[in-house]
Short mmCIF file of C-alpha atoms in Angstrom, two decimals:
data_model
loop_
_atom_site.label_atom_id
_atom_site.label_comp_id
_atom_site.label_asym_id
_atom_site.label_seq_id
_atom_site.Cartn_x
_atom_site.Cartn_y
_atom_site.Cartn_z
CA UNK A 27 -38.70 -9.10 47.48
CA UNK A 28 -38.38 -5.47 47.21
CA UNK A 29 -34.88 -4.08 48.44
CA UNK A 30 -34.22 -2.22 51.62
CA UNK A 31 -33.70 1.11 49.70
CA UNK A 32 -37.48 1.00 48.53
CA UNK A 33 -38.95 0.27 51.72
CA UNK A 34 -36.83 2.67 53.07
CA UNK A 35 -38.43 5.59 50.84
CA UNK A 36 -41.97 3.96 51.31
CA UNK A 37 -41.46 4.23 54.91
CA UNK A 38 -39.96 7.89 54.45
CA UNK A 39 -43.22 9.09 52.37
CA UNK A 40 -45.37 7.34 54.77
CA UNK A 41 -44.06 9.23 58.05
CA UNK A 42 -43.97 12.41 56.11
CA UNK A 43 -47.91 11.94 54.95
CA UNK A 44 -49.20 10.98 58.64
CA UNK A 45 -47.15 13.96 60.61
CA UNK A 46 -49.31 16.76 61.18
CA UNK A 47 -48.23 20.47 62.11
CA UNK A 48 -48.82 20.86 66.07
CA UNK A 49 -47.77 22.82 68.84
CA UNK A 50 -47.94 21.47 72.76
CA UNK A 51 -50.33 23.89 74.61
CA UNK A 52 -47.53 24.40 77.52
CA UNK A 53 -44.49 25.60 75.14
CA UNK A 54 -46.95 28.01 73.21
CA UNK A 55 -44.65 30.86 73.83
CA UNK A 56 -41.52 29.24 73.74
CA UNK A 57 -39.13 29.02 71.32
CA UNK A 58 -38.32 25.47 69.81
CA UNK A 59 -35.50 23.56 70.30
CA UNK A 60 -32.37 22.44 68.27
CA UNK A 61 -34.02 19.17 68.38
CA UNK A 62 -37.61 19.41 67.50
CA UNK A 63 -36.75 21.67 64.58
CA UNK A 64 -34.06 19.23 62.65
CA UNK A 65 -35.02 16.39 60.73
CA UNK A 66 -34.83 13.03 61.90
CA UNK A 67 -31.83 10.57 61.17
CA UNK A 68 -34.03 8.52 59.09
CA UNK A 69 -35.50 10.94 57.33
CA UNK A 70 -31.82 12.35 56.35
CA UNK A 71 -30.21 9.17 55.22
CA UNK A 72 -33.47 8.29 53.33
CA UNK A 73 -32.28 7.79 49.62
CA UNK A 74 -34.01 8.73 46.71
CA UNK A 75 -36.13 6.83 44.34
CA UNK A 76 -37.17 7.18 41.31
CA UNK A 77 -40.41 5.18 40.21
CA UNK A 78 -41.88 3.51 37.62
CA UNK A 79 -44.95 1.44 36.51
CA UNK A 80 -44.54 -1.04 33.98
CA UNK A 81 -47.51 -3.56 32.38
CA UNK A 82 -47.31 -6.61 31.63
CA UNK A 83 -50.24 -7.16 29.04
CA UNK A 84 -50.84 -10.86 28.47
CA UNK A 85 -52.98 -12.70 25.46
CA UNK A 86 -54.57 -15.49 27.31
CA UNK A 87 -54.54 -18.62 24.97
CA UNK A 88 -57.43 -18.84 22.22
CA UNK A 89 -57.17 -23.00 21.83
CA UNK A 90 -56.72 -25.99 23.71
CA UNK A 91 -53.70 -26.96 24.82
CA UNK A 92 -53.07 -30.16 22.26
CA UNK A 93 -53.56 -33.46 23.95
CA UNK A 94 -49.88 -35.26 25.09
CA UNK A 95 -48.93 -38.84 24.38
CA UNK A 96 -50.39 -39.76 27.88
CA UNK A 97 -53.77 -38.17 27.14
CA UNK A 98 -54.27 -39.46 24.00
CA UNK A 99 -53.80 -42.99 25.37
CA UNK A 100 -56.08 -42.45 28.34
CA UNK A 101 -59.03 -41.30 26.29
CA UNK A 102 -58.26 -43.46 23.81
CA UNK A 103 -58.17 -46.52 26.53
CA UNK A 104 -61.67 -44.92 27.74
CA UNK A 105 -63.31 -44.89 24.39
CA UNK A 106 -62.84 -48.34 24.29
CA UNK A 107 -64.32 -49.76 27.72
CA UNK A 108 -67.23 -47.43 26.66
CA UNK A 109 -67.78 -49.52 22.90
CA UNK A 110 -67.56 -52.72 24.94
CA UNK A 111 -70.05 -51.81 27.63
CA UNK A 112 -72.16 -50.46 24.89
CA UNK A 113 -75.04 -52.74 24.35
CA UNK A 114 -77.72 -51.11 22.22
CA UNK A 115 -81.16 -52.17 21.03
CA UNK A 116 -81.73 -53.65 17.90
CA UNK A 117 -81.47 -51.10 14.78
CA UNK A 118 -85.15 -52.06 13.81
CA UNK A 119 -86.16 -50.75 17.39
CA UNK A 120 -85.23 -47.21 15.66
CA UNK A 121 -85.25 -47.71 12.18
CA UNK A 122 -87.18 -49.43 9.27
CA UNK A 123 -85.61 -52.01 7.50
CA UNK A 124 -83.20 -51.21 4.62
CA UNK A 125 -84.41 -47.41 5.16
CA UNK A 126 -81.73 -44.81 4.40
CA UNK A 127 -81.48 -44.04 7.95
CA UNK A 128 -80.87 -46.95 8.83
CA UNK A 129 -77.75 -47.27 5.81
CA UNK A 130 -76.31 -44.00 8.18
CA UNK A 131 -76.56 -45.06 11.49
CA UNK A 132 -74.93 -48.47 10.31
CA UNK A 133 -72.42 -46.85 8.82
CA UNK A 134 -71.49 -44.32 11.54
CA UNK A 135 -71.17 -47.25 13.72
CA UNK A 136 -68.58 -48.92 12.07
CA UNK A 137 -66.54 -45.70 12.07
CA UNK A 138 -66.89 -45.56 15.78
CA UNK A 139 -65.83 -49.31 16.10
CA UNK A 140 -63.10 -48.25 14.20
CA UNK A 141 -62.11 -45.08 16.12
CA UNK A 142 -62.40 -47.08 18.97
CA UNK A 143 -60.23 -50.45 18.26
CA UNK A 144 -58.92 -49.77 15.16
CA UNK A 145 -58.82 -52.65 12.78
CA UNK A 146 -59.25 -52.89 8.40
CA UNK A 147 -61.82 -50.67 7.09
CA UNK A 148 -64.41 -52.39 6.00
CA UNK A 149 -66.74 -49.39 4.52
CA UNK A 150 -67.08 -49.67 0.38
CA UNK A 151 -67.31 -47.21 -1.29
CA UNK A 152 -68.48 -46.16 -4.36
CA UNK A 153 -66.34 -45.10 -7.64
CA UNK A 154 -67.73 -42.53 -8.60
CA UNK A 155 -67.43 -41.06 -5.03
CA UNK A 156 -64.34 -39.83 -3.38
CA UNK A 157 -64.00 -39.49 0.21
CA UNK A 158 -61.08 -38.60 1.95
CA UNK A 159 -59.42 -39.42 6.10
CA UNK A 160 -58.54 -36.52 8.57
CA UNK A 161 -56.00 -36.36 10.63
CA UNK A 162 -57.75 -38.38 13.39
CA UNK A 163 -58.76 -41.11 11.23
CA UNK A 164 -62.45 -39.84 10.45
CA UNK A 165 -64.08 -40.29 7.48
CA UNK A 166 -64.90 -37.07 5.99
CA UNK A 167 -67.93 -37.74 3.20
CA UNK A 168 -67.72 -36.19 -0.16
CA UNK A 169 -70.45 -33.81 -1.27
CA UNK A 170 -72.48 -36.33 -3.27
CA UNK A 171 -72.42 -38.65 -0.12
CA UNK A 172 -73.60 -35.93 2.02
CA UNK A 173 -76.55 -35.11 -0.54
CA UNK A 174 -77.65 -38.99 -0.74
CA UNK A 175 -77.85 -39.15 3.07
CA UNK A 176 -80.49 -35.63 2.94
CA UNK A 177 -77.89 -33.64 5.02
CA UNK A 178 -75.94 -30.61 3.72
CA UNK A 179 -72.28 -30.63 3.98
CA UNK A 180 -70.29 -29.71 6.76
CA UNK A 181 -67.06 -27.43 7.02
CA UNK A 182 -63.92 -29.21 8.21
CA UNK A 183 -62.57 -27.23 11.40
CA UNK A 184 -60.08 -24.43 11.07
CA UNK A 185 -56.00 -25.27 11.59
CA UNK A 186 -54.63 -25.49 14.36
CA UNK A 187 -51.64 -23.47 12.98
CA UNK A 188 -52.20 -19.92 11.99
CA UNK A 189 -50.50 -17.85 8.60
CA UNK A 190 -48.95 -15.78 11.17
CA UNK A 191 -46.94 -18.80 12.71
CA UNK A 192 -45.58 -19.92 8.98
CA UNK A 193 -44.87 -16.29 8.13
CA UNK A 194 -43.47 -15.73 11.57
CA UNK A 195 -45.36 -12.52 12.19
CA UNK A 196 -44.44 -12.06 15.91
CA UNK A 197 -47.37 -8.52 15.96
CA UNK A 198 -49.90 -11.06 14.90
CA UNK A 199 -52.14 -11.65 17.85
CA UNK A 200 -53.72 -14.97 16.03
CA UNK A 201 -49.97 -16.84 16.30
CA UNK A 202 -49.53 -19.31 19.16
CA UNK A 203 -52.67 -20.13 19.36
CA UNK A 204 -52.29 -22.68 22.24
CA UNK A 205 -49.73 -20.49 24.48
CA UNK A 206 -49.57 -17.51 26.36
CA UNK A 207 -48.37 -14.43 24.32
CA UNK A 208 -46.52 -10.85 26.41
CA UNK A 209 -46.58 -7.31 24.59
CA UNK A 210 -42.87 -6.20 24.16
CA UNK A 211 -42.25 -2.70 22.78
CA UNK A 212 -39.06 -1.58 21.59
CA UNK A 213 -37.97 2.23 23.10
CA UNK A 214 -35.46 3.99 25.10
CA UNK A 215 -34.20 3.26 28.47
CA UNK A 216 -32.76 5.49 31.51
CA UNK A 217 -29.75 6.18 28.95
CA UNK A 218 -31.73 6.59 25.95
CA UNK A 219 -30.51 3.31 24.44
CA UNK A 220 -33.38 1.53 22.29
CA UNK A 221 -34.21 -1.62 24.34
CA UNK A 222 -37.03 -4.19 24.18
CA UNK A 223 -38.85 -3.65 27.22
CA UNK A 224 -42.69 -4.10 28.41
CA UNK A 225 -44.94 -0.34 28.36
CA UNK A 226 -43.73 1.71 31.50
CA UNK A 227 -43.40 5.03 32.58
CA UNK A 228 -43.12 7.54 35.08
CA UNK A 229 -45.43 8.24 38.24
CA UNK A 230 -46.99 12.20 38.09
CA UNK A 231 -47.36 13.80 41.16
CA UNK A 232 -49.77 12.14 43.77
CA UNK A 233 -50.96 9.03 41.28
CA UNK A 234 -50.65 5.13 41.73
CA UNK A 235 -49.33 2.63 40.68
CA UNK A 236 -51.76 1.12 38.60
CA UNK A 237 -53.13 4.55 37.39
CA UNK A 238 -49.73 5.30 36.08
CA UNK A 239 -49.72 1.65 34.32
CA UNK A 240 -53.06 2.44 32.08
CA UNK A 241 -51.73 6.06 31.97
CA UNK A 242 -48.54 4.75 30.65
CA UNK A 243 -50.23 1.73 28.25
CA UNK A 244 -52.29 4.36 26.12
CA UNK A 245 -48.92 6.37 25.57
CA UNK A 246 -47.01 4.31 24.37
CA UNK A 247 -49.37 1.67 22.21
CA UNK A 248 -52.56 3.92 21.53
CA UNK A 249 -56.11 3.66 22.43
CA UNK A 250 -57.14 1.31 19.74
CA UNK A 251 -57.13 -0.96 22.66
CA UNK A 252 -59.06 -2.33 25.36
CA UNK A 253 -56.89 -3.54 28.20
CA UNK A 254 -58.17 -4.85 32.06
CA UNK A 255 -55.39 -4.31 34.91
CA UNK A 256 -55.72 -7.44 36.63
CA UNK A 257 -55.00 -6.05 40.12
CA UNK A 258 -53.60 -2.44 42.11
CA UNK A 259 -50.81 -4.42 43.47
CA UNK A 260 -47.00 -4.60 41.41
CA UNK A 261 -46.20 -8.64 41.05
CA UNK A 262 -42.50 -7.89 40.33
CA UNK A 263 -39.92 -5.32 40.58
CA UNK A 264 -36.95 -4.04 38.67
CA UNK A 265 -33.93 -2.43 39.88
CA UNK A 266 -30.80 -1.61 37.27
CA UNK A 267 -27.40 -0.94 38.00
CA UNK A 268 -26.74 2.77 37.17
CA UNK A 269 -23.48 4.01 37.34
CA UNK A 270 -23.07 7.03 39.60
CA UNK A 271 -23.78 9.91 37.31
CA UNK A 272 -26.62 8.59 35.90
CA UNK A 273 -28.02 8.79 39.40
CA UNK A 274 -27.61 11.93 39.81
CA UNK A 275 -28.81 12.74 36.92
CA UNK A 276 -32.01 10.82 37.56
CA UNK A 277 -32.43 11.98 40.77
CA UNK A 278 -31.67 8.90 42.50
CA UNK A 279 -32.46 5.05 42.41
CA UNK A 280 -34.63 4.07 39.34
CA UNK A 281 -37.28 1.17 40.48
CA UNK A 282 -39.63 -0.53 37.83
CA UNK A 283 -42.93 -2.08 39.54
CA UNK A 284 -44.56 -4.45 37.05
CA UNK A 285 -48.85 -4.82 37.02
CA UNK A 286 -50.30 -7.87 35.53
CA UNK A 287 -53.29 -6.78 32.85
CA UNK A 288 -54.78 -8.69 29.74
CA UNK A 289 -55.60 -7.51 26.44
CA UNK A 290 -59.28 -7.59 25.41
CA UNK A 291 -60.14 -6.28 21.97
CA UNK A 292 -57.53 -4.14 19.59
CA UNK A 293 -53.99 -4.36 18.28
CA UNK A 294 -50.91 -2.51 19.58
CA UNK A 295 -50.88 1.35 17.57
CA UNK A 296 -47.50 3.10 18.82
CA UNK A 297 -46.72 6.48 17.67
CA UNK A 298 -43.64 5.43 15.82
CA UNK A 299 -41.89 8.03 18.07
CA UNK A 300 -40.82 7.11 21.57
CA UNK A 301 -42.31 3.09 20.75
CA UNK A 302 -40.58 2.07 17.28
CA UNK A 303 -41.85 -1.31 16.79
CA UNK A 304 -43.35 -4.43 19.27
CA UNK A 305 -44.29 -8.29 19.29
CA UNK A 306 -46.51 -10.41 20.95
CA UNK A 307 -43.67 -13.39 22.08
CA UNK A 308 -43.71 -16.11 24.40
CA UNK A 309 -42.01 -16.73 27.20
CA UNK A 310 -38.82 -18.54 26.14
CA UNK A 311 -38.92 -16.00 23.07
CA UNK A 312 -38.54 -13.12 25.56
CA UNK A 313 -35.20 -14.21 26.84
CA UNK A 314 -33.40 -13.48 24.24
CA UNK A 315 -34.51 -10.12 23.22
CA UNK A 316 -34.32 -8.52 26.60
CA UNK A 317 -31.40 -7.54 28.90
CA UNK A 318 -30.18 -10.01 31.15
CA UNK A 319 -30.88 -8.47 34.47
CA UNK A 320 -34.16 -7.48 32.91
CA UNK A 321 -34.96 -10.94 32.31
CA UNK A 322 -34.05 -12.17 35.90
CA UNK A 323 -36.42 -9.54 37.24
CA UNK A 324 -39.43 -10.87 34.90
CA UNK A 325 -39.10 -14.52 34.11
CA UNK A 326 -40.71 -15.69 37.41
CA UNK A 327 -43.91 -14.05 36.36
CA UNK A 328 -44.49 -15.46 32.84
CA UNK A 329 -46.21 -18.44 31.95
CA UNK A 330 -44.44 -21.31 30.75
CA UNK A 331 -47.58 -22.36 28.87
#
C-alpha cells in the first residue's frame, strides 16, 4: 500500500495538470483577490517526492519442477492399474513367430512389467554385451544391442544439474534450472554506497513509469538484451529512511516503484561503471545480499518456486 505522502504528491500533480487558466466574465476588470491568487492549503503542505522506477527482470524456469515423494507414488500407483487392465492381443496377431520384432516387443514388455511392479530382472543378457540402468530403472541398450535390433542409438537426456550449479556461477542464466531466477546488480544508492539492488533509475521530465523502467534496464545492463515489461502498473514500492539532510539534498522523499518484466534472449552487459558486477539468484538467495528494509519491500513479489 503506497503511503499517504505519495498519494499526497499524486493528488498534488493531478490538480495542478487538470486546472486551467480562466477568468469569470463578470470580474473581467477587477482586480483579484487575496484569496484566488494564493495557493491552496493542500497544495502548500504537499511534500516532495522524489521517484524512481525499478525492474524486476525474472528468468522463468527452463525444466520441470522434479516430481515430490507424493507424485512419484501416484503415477507410480497409476502405471500399475494401467499394466493390469492391459489385456493385449496375442504377439502373433502383430508379429511372425521368432521374428526379430517380435524378440523387441517381448523384451520391451518385460521392462514395462518391471517399471510397473518391480520384481527380479529376468532379461539375459549376453557377455559380450554390456548394458547399463538409469536412474529410473530403464534399461539403456549398448551400441551392439541397438545395431542387432536395426535401430540406431539413442542419446541419453541432458542433466538435470547444470556446470554452472557445481561451479556456483550465480551470472549463469542455465543454473537453477527448475526455479525462478531475479537480476540483481550491484551499484550505488541515494548515498553513493555500493549496494545490491534490482536496475532502477530516475523519471525525466514528463515520462512513465514503465518508460523510465526499459529506459533505466538498457543503462545499466546494455542492449545485448531482449527484455518484455510485463505490465504499466508498479507491483511494489520502496520507501528508505533518509536522514534529514539527505532530503534536502535529494529534494525530498525518495520512492522506488518496482515493474515486473522477463528476460527473453541475451545476458546482462553492464558498463563496469555505475553497475560493477550482477547475479541471477533466487529468492531465498536474495535475502541475504540485500538491505533489510529493501528486502521487506520486495519479498512479497518473488516466487518461492
Amino acid at each position: 500500500m503506497l503511503s499517504r505522502n505519495v498519494a499526497a504528491v499524486c493528488r498534488q500533480r493531478t490538480r495542478a495538470g487538470l486546472r486551467a487558466p480562466s477568468r469569470s466574465l463578470a470580474s473581467v476588470a477587477e482586480a483579484p483577490s487575496p484569496a484566488s491568487s494564493s495557493s491552496s492549503p493542500a497544495a502548500a503542505s504537499a511534500p516532495n517526492a522524489v521517484l524512481n522506477a525499478a525492474v524486476v527482470l525474472n528468468r522463468s524456469p527452463i525444466l520441470t519442477r522434479s516430481p515430490t515423494l507424493f507424485e512419484r507414488a501416484y503415477f507410480a500407483y497409476q502405471s500399475r492399474v494401467s499394466r493390469a487392465l492391459f489385456n493385449p492381443f496375442p504377439t502373433e496377431f502383430y508379429f511372425k513367430t521368432g521374428s526379430l520384432l517380435e524378440k523387441k516387443f517381448a523384451k520391451e514388455e518385460r521392462l514395462r512389467e518391471r517399471e510397473a511392479f518391480g520384481g527380479p530382472w529376468t532379461l539375459k543378457r549376453r557377455k559380450q554385451a554390456t548394458s547399463s540402468v538409469d536412474e529410473d530403472g530403464i534399461l539403456v541398450a549398448s551400441s551392439d544391442q541397438v545395431e542387432n535390433m536395426g535401430e540406431e542409438p539413442v542419446d541419453p537426456p541432458a542433466p538435470r544439474i547444470h556446470e554452472s550449479d557445481r561451479t556456483g556461477d550465480v551470472k549463469s542464466l542455465d543454473r537453477k534450472g527448475e526455479r525462478n531466477l531475479y537480476l540483481l546488480v550491484r551499484g550505488k544508492d541515494h548515498s553513493g554506497k555500493q549496494v545490491w539492488r534490482f536496475p532502477q533509475g530516475g523519471l525525466e521530465e514528463g515520462e512513465l513509469l514503465h518508460q523510465a523502467a526499459l529506459r533505466d534496464l538498457e543503462a545499466e545492463c546494455g542492449v545485448n538484451i531482449d527484455t518484455w515489461i510485463v505490465g504499466k502498473k508498479p507491483i511494489a514500492v520502496y520507501q528508505p529512511s533518509l536522514p534529514e539532510s539527505t532530503k534536502k539534498a535529494l529534494g525530498g522523499e525518495s520512492y522506488t516503484f518496482f515493474l515486473k518484466a522477463h528476460i527473453l534472449a541475451g545476458q546482462v552487459r553492464p558498463d563496469g561503471k555505475n553497475i560493477t558486477d550482477f547475479a541471477w539468484l533466487t529468492k531465498e538467495e536474495i535475502e541475504p545480499w540485500v538491505d533489510k528494509d529493501y528486502w521487506a519491500s520486495v519479498k512479497d513479489i518473488l516466487s518461492d518456486f
